[in-house]
PDB file of C-alpha atoms in Angstrom:
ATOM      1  CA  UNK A   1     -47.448-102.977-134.399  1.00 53.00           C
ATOM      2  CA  UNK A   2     -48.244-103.146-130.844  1.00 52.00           C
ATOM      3  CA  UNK A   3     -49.105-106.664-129.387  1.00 54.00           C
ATOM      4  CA  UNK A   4     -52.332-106.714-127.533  1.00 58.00           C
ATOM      5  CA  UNK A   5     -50.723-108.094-123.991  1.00 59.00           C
ATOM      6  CA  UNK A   6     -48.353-105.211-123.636  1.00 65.00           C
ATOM      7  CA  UNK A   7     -50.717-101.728-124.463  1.00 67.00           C
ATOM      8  CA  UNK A   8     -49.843 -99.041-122.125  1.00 60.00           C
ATOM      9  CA  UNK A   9     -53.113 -96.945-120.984  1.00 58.00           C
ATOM     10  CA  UNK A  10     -53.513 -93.935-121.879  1.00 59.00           C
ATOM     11  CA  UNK A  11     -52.334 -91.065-119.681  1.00 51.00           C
ATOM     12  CA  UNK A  12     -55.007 -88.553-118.110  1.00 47.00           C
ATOM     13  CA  UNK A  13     -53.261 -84.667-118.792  1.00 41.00           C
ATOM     14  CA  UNK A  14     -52.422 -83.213-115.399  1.00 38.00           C
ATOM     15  CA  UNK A  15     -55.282 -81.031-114.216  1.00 45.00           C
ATOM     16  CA  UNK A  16     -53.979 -76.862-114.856  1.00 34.00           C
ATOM     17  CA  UNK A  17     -55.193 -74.096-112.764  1.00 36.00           C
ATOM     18  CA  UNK A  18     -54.229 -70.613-114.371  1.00 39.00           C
ATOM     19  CA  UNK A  19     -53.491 -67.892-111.742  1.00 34.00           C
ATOM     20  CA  UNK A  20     -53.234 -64.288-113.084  1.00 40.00           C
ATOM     21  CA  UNK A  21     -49.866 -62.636-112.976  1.00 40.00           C
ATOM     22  CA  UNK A  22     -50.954 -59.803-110.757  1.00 43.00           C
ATOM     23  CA  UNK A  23     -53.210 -61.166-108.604  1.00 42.00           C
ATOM     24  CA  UNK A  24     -53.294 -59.810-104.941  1.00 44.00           C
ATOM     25  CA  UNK A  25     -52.325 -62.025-102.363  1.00 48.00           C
ATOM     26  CA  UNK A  26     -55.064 -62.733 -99.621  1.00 47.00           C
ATOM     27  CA  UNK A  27     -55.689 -59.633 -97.529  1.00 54.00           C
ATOM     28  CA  UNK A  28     -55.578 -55.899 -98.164  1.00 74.00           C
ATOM     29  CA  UNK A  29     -52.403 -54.740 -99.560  1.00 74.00           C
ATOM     30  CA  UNK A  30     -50.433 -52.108 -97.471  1.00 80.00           C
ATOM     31  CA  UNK A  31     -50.021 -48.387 -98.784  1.00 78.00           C
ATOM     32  CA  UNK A  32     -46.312 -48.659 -98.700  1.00 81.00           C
ATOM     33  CA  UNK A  33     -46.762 -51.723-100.791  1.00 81.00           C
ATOM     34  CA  UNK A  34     -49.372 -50.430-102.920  1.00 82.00           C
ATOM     35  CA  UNK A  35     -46.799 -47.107-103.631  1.00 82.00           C
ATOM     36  CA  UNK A  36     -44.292 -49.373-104.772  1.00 83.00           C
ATOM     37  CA  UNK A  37     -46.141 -51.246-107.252  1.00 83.00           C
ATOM     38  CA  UNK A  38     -47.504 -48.124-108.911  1.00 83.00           C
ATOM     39  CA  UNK A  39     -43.862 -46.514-109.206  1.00 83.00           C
ATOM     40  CA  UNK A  40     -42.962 -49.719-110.498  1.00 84.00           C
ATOM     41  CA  UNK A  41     -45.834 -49.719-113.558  1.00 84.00           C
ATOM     42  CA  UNK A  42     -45.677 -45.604-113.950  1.00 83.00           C
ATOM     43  CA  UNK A  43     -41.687 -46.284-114.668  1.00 82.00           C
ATOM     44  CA  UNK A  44     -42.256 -49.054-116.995  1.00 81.00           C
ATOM     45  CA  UNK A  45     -45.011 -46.864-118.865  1.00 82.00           C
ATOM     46  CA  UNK A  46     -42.545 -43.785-118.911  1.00 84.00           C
ATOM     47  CA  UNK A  47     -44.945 -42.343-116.402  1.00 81.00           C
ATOM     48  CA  UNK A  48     -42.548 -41.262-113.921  1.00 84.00           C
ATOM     49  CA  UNK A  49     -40.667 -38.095-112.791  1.00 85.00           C
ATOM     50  CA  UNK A  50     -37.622 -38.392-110.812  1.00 83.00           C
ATOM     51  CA  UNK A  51     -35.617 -35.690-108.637  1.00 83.00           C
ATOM     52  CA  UNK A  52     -36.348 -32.314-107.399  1.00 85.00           C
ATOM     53  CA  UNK A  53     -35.665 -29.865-110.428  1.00 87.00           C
ATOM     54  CA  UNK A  54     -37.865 -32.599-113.052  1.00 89.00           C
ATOM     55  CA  UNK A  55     -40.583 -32.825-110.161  1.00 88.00           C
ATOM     56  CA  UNK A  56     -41.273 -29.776-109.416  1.00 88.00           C
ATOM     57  CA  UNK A  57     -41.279 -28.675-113.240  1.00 89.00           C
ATOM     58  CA  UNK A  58     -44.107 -30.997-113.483  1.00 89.00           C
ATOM     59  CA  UNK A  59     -45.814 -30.396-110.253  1.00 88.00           C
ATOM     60  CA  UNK A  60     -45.958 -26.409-111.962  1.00 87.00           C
ATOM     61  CA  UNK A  61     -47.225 -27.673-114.903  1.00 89.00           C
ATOM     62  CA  UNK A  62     -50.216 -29.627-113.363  1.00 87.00           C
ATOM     63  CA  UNK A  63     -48.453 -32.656-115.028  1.00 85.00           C
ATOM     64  CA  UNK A  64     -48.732 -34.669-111.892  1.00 84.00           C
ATOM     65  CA  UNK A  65     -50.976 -37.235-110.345  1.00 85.00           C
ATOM     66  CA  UNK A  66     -49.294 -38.555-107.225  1.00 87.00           C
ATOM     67  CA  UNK A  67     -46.415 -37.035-105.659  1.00 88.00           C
ATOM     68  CA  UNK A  68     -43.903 -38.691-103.277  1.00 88.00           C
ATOM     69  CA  UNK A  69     -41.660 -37.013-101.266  1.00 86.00           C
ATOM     70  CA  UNK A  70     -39.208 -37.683 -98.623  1.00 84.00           C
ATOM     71  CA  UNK A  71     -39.822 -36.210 -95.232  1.00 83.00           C
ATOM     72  CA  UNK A  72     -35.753 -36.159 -94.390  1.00 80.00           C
ATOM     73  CA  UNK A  73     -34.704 -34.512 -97.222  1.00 79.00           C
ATOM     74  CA  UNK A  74     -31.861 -31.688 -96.534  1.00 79.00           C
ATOM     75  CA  UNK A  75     -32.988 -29.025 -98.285  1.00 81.00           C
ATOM     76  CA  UNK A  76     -35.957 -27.589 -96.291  1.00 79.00           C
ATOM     77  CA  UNK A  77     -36.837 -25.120 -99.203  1.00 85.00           C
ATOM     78  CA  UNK A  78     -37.892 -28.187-101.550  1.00 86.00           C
ATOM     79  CA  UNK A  79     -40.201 -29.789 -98.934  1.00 87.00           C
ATOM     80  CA  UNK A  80     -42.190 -26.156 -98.335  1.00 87.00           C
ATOM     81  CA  UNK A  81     -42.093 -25.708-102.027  1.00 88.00           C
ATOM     82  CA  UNK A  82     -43.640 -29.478-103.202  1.00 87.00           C
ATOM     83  CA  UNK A  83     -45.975 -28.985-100.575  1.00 88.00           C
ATOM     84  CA  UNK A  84     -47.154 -25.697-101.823  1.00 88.00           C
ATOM     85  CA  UNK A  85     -47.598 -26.766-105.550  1.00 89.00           C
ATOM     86  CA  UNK A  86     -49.590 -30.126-104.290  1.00 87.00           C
ATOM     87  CA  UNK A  87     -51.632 -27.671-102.216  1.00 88.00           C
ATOM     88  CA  UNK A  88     -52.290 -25.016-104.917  1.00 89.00           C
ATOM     89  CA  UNK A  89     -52.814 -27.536-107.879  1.00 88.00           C
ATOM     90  CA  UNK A  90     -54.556 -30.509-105.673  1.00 88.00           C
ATOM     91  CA  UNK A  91     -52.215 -33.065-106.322  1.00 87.00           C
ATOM     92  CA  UNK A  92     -52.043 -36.094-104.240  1.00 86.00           C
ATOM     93  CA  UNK A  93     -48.746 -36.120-102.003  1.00 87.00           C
ATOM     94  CA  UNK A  94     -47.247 -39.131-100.034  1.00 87.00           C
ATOM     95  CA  UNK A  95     -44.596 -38.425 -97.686  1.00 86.00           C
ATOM     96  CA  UNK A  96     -41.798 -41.343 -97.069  1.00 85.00           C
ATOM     97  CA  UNK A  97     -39.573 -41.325 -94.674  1.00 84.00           C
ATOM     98  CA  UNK A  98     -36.228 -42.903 -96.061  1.00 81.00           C
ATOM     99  CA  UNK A  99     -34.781 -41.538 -99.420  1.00 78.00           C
ATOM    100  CA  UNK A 100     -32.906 -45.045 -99.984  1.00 78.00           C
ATOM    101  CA  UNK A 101     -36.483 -46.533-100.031  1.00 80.00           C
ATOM    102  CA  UNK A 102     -37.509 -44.008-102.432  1.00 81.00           C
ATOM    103  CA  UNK A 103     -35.158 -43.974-104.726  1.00 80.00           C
ATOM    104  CA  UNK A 104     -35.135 -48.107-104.926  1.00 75.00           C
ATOM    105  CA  UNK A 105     -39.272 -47.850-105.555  1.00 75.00           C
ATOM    106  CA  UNK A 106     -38.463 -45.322-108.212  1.00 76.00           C
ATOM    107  CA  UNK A 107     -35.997 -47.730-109.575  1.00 74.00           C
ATOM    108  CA  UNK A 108     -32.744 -45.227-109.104  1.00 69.00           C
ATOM    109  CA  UNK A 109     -30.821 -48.529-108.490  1.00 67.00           C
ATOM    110  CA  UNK A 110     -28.867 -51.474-109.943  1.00 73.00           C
ATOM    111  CA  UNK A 111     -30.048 -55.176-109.422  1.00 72.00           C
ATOM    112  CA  UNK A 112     -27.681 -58.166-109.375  1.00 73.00           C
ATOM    113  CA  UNK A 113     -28.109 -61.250-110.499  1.00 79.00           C
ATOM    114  CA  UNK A 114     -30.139 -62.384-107.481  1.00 79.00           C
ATOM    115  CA  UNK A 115     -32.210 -59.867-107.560  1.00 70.00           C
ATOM    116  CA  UNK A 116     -31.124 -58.153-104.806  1.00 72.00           C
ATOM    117  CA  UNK A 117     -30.831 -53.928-105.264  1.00 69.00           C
ATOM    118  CA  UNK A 118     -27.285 -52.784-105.075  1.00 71.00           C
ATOM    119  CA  UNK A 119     -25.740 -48.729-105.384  1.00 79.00           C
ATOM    120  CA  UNK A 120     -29.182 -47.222-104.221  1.00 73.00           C
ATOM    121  CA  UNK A 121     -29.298 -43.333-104.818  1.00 73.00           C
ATOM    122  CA  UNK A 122     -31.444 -41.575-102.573  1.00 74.00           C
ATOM    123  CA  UNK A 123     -34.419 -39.440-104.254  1.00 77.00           C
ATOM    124  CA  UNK A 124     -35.747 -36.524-102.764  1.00 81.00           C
ATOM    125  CA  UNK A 125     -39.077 -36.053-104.629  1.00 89.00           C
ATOM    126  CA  UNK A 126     -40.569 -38.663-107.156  1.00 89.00           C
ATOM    127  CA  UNK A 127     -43.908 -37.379-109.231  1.00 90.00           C
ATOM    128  CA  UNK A 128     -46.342 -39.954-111.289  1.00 88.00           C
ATOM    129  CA  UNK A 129     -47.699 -38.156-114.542  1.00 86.00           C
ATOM    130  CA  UNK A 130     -49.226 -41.356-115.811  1.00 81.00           C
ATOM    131  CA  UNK A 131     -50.430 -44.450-113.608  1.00 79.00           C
ATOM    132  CA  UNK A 132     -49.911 -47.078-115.978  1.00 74.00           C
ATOM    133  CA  UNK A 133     -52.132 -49.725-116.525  1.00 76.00           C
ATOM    134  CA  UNK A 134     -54.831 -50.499-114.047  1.00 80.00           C
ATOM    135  CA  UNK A 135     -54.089 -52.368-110.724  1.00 79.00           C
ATOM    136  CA  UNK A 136     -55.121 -53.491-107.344  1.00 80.00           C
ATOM    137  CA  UNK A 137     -52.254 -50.976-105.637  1.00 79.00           C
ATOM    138  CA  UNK A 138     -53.849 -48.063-107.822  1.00 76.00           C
ATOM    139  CA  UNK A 139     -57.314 -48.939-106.303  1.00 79.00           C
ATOM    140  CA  UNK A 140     -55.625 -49.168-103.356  1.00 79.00           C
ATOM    141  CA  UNK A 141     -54.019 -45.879-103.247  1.00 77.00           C
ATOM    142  CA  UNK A 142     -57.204 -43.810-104.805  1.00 79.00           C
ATOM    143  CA  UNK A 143     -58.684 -45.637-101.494  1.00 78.00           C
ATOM    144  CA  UNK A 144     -56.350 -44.205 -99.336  1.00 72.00           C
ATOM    145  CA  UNK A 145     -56.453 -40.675-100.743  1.00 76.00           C
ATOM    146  CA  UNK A 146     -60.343 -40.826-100.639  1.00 73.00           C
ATOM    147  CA  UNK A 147     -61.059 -41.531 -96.962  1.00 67.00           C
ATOM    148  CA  UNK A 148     -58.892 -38.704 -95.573  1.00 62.00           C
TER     149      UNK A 148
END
């Protein structure tokens, strides 16, 4: 039983302002950016092709919707030939210029404990069959593809 010289008042709740989880950041998002957030969801939804041979087996399927490929790759025949098969079947190509980049969007890498990416491997060609879930990068990148 509480005397009536020492009640404590009650305590207003702390005002709460929810923020979505994927909400952009002010300002347009870059392409680059925008490319690495949809590799990101396609892998996570099993939506994404890695390396030549699996690429271009999906590219000739018409199993594709964005293509990515690296413009220093060594092999000169699979740049003429993932051009080609974009060409022919209208599928949407990206061209990167680092293959360590690629590969760590494509998530061909380990992370440590900091988060930091460590034993990159270099990817030549990376193919999204499925986007994933919708996004602000997606938008983005059907942007991109649409004023050219």
């Amino acid at each position: 039983m509480a005397s009536e010289g020492n009640e404590v008042p009650p305590v207003a709740a702390p005002e709460t302002v929810e923020v979505p989880a994927n909400a952009a950041p002010q300002g347009k998002m870059t392409i680059e950016e925008a490319l690495e957030v949809v590799l990101k969801k396609a892998l996570v939804n099993e939506g994404l092709v890695r390396g030549a041979k699996e690429s271009i087996k999906a590219l000739d399927r018409k199993d594709a919707e964005l293509c990515v490929l690296c413009e220093t790759t060594e092999e000169a025949g699979i740049v003429t030939l993932v051009e080609a098969l974009c060409n022919e079947h209208k599928i949407r190509l990206i061209k990167v210029s680092d293959s360590k980049k690629l590969g760590e969007m494509a998530g061909l890498c380990k992370i440590d404990r900091e988060g930091n990416p460590r034993k990159i491997v270099g990817a030549s060609v990376v193919v999204v069959r499925k986007w994933g879930e919708e996004s602000v990068a997606r938008t983005t990148l059907l942007e991109h593809f649409g004023s050219q």
